mmCIF file of C-alpha atoms in Angstrom:
data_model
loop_
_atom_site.group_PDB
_atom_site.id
_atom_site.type_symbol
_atom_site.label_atom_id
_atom_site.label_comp_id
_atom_site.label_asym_id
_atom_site.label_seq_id
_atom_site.Cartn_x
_atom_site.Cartn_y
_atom_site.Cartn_z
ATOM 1 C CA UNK A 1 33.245 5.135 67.143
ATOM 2 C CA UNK A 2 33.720 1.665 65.664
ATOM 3 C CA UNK A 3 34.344 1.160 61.435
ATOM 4 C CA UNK A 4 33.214 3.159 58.402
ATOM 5 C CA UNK A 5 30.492 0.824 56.526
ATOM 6 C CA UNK A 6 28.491 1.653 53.001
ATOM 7 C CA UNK A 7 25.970 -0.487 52.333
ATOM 8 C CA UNK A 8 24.722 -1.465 48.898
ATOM 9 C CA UNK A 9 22.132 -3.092 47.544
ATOM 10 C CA UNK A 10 19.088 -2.191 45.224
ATOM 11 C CA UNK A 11 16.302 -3.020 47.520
ATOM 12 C CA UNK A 12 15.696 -0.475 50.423
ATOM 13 C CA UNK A 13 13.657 -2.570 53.184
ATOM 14 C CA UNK A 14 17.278 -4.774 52.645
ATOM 15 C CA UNK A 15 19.409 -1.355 53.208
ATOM 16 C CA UNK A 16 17.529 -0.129 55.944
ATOM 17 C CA UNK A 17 17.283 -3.428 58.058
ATOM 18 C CA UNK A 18 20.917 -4.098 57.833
ATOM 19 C CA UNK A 19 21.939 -0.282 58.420
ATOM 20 C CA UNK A 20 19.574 -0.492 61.684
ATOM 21 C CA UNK A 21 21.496 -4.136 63.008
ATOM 22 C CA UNK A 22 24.835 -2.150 62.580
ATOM 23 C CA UNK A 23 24.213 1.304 64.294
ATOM 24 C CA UNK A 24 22.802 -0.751 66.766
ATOM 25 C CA UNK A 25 26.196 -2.265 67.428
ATOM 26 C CA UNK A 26 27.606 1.552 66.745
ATOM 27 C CA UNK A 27 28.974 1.508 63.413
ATOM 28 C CA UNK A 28 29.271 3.993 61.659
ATOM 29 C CA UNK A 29 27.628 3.978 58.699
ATOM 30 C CA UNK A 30 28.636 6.470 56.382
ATOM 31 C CA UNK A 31 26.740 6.040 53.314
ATOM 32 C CA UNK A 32 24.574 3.694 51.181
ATOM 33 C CA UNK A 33 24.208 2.768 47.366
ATOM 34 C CA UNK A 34 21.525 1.074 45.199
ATOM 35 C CA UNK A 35 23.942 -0.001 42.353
ATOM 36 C CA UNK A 36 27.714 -1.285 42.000
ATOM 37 C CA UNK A 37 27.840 1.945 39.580
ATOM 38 C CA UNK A 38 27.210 4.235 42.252
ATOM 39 C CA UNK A 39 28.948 1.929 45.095
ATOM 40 C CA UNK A 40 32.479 2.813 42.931
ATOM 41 C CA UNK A 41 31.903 6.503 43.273
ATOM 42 C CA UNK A 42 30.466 6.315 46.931
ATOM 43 C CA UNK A 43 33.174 4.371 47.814
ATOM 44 C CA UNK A 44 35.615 6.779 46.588
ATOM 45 C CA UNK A 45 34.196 9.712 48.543
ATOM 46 C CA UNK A 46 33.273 7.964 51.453
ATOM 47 C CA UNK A 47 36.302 5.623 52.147
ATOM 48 C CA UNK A 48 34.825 3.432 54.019
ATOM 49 C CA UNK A 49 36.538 0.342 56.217
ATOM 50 C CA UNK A 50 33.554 -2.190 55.449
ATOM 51 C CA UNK A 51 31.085 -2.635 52.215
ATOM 52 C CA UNK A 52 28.597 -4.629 52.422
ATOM 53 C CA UNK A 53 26.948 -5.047 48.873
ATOM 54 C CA UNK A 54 24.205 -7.561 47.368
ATOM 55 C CA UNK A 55 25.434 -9.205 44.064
ATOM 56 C CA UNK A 56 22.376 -9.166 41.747
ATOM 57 C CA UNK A 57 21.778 -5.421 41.043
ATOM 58 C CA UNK A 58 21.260 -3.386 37.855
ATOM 59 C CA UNK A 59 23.793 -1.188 36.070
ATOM 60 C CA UNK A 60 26.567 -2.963 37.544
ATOM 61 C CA UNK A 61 26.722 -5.976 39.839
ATOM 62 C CA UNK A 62 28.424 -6.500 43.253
ATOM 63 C CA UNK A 63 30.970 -8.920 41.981
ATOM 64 C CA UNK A 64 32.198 -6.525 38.931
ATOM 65 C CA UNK A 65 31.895 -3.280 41.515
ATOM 66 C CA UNK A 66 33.871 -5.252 44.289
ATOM 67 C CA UNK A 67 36.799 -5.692 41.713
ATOM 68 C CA UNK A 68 36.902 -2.221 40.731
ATOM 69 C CA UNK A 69 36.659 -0.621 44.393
ATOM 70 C CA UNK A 70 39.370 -3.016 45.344
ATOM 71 C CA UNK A 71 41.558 -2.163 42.760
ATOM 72 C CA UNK A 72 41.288 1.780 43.863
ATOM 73 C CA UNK A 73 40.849 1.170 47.938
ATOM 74 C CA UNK A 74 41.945 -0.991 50.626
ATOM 75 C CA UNK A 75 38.218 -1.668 52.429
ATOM 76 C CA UNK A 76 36.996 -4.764 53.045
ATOM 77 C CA UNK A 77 33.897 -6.075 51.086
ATOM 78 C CA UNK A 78 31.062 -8.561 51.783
ATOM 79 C CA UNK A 79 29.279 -9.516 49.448
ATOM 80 C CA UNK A 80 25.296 -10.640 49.824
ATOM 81 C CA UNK A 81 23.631 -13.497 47.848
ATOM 82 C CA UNK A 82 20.080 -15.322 47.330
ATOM 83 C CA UNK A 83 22.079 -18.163 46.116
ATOM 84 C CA UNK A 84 25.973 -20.004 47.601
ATOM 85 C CA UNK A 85 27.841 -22.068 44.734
ATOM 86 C CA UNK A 86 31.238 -22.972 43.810
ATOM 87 C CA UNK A 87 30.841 -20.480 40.685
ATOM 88 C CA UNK A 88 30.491 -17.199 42.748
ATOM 89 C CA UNK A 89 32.926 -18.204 45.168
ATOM 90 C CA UNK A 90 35.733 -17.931 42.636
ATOM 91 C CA UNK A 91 34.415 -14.862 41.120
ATOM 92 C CA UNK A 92 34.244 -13.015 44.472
ATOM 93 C CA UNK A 93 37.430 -14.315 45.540
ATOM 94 C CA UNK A 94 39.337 -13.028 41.844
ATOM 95 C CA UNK A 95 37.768 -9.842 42.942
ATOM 96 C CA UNK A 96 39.127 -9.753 46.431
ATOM 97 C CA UNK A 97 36.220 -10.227 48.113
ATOM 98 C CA UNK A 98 36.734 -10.706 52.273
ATOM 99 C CA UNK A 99 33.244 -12.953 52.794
ATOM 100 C CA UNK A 100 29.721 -13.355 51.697
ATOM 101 C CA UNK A 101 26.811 -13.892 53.403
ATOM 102 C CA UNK A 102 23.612 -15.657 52.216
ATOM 103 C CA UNK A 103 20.297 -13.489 52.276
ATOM 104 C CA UNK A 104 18.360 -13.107 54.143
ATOM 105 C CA UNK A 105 20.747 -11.443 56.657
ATOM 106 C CA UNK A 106 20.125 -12.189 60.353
ATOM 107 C CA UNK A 107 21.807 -10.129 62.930
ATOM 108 C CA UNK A 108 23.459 -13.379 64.404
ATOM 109 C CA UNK A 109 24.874 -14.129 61.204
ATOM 110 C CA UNK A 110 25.978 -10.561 60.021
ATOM 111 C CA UNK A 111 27.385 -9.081 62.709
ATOM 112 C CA UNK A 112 29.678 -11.575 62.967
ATOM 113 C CA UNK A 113 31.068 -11.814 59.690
ATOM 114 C CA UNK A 114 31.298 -7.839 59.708
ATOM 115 C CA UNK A 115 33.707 -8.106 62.725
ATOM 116 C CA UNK A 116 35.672 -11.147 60.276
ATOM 117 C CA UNK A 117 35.898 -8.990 57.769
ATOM 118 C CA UNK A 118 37.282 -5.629 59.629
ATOM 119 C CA UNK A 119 39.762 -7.595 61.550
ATOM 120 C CA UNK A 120 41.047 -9.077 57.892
ATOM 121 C CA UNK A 121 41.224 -5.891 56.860
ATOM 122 C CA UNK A 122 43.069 -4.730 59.199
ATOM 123 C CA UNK A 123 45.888 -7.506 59.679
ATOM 124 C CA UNK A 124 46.306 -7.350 55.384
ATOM 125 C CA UNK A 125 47.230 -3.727 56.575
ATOM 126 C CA UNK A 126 49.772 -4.829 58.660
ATOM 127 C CA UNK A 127 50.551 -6.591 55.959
ATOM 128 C CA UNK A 128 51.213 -4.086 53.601
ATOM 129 C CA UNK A 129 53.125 -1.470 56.533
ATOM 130 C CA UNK A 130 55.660 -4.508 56.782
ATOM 131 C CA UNK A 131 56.228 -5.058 53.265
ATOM 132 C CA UNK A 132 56.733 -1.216 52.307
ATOM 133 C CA UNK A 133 59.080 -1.154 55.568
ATOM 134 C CA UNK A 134 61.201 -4.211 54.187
ATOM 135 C CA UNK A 135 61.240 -2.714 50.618
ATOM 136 C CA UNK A 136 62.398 0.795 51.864
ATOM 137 C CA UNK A 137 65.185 -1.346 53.972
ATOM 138 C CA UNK A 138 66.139 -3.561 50.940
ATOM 139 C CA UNK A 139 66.352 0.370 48.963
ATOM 140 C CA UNK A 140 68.663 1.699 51.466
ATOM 141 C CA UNK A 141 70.931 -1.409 51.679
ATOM 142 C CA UNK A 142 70.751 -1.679 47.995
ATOM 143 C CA UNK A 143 72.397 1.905 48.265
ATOM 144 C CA UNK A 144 74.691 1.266 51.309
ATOM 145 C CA UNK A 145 76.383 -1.135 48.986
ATOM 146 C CA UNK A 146 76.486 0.539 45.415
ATOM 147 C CA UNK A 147 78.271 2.926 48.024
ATOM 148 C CA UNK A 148 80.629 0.644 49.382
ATOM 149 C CA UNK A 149 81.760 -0.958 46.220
ATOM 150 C CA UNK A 150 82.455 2.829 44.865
ATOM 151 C CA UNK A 151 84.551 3.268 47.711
ATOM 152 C CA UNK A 152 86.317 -0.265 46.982
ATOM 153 C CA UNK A 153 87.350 0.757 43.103
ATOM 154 C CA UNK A 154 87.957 4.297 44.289
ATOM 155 C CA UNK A 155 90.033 4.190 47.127
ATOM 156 C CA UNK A 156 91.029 0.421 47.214
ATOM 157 C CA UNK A 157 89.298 -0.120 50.493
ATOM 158 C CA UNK A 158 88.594 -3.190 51.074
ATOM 159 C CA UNK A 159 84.615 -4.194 51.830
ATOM 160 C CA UNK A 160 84.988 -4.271 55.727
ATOM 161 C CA UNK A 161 87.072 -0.873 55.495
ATOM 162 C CA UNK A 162 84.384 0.851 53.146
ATOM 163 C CA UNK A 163 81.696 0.143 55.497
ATOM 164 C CA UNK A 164 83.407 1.438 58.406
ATOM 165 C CA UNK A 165 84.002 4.230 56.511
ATOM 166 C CA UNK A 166 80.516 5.166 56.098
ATOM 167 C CA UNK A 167 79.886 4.127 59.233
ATOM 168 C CA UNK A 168 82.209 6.264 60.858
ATOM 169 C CA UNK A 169 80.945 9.495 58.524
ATOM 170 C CA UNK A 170 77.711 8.771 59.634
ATOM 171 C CA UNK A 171 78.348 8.686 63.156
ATOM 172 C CA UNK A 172 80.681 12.328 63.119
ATOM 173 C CA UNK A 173 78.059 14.094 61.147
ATOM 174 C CA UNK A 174 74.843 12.814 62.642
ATOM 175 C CA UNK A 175 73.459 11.741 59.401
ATOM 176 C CA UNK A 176 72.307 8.052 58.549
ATOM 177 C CA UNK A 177 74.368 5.960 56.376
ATOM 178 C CA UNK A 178 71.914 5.623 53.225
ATOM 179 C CA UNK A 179 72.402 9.373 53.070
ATOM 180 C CA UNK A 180 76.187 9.300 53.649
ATOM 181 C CA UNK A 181 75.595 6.483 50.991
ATOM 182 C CA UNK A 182 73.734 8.435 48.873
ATOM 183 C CA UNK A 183 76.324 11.329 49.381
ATOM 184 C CA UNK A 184 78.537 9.171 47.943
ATOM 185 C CA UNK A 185 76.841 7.799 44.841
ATOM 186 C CA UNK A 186 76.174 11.260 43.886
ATOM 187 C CA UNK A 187 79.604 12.381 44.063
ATOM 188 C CA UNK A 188 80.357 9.651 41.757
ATOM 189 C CA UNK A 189 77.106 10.102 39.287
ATOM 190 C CA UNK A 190 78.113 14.099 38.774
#
């Protein structure tokens, strides 16, 4: 089963036509919307990968709504227009927009820029994974060290002798060294 994709846009013949083009290519389309008010609260529910939302609708429009869903979700968004200028494209991209296409939709055109957008989605992602992985590493060093300098003023190691120290304590009790390291802080903290 490929993506999750909401569509959203106040006219129905447009909702329809491009929910037919994508289970056609097996999407899976999980839900639609005929406002950016009711795109926020679909999109909450629904999670999907992909929305795919007009910009001129009532109650709330698909550049505000984009903002907001990005703000509380990580799916991509395209955004369809009547009408491409420079003014819209800065909007949509403040609001984190992935692409926009220019109505009317053809399949040729569409399906494309859905597969764009997905594969976006997915590398920013990546992204993200990384960047939590490095922060958790720069946490645990952070803490390896605060260690090692307690063991410095405590015991008069010196920095080489501290880290093997913690080393060592890690390797005889099975335990990593940002816990030994925590082990440590704590002893100092109580």
């Amino acid at each position: 089963m490929k993506d999750r994709v909401m569509v959203v846009d106040d006219e129905p013949i447009t909702r329809l036509d491009i929910k037919e083009m994508l289970e056609e290519r097996g999407y899976n389309l999980v839900g639609e919307a005929k406002n950016g008010e009711e795109a926020i609260e679909k999109a909450k529910h629904l999670a999907p990968n992909l929305i795919i939302m007009d910009i001129k609708m009532p109650i709330l429009d698909g550049v505000k709504a984009s903002s907001i869903i990005k703000k509380q979700s990580d799916c991509a968004i395209l955004l369809l227009t009547a009408y491409s200028d420079q003014e819209l494209t800065i909007k949509a991209k403040k609001a984190g927009v992935t692409g926009y296409l220019v109505k009317p939709v053809k399949e040729r055109e569409l399906i494309p820029a859905v597969e764009i957008a997905l594969s976006q989605r997915k590398k920013e992602l990546e992204l993200f994974r990384k960047i939590a992985l490095l922060e958790e590493k720069i946490e645990h060093r952070k803490k390896i060290e605060k260690a090692k300098g307690i063991l410095m003023k405590v015991e008069g190691y010196s920095e080489e002798e501290a880290y093997r120290k913690l080393q060592k304590k890690s390797m005889e009790t099975h335990v990593s060294m940002v816990k030994i390291a925590e082990q440590v802080i704590g002893k100092v903290n109580k």
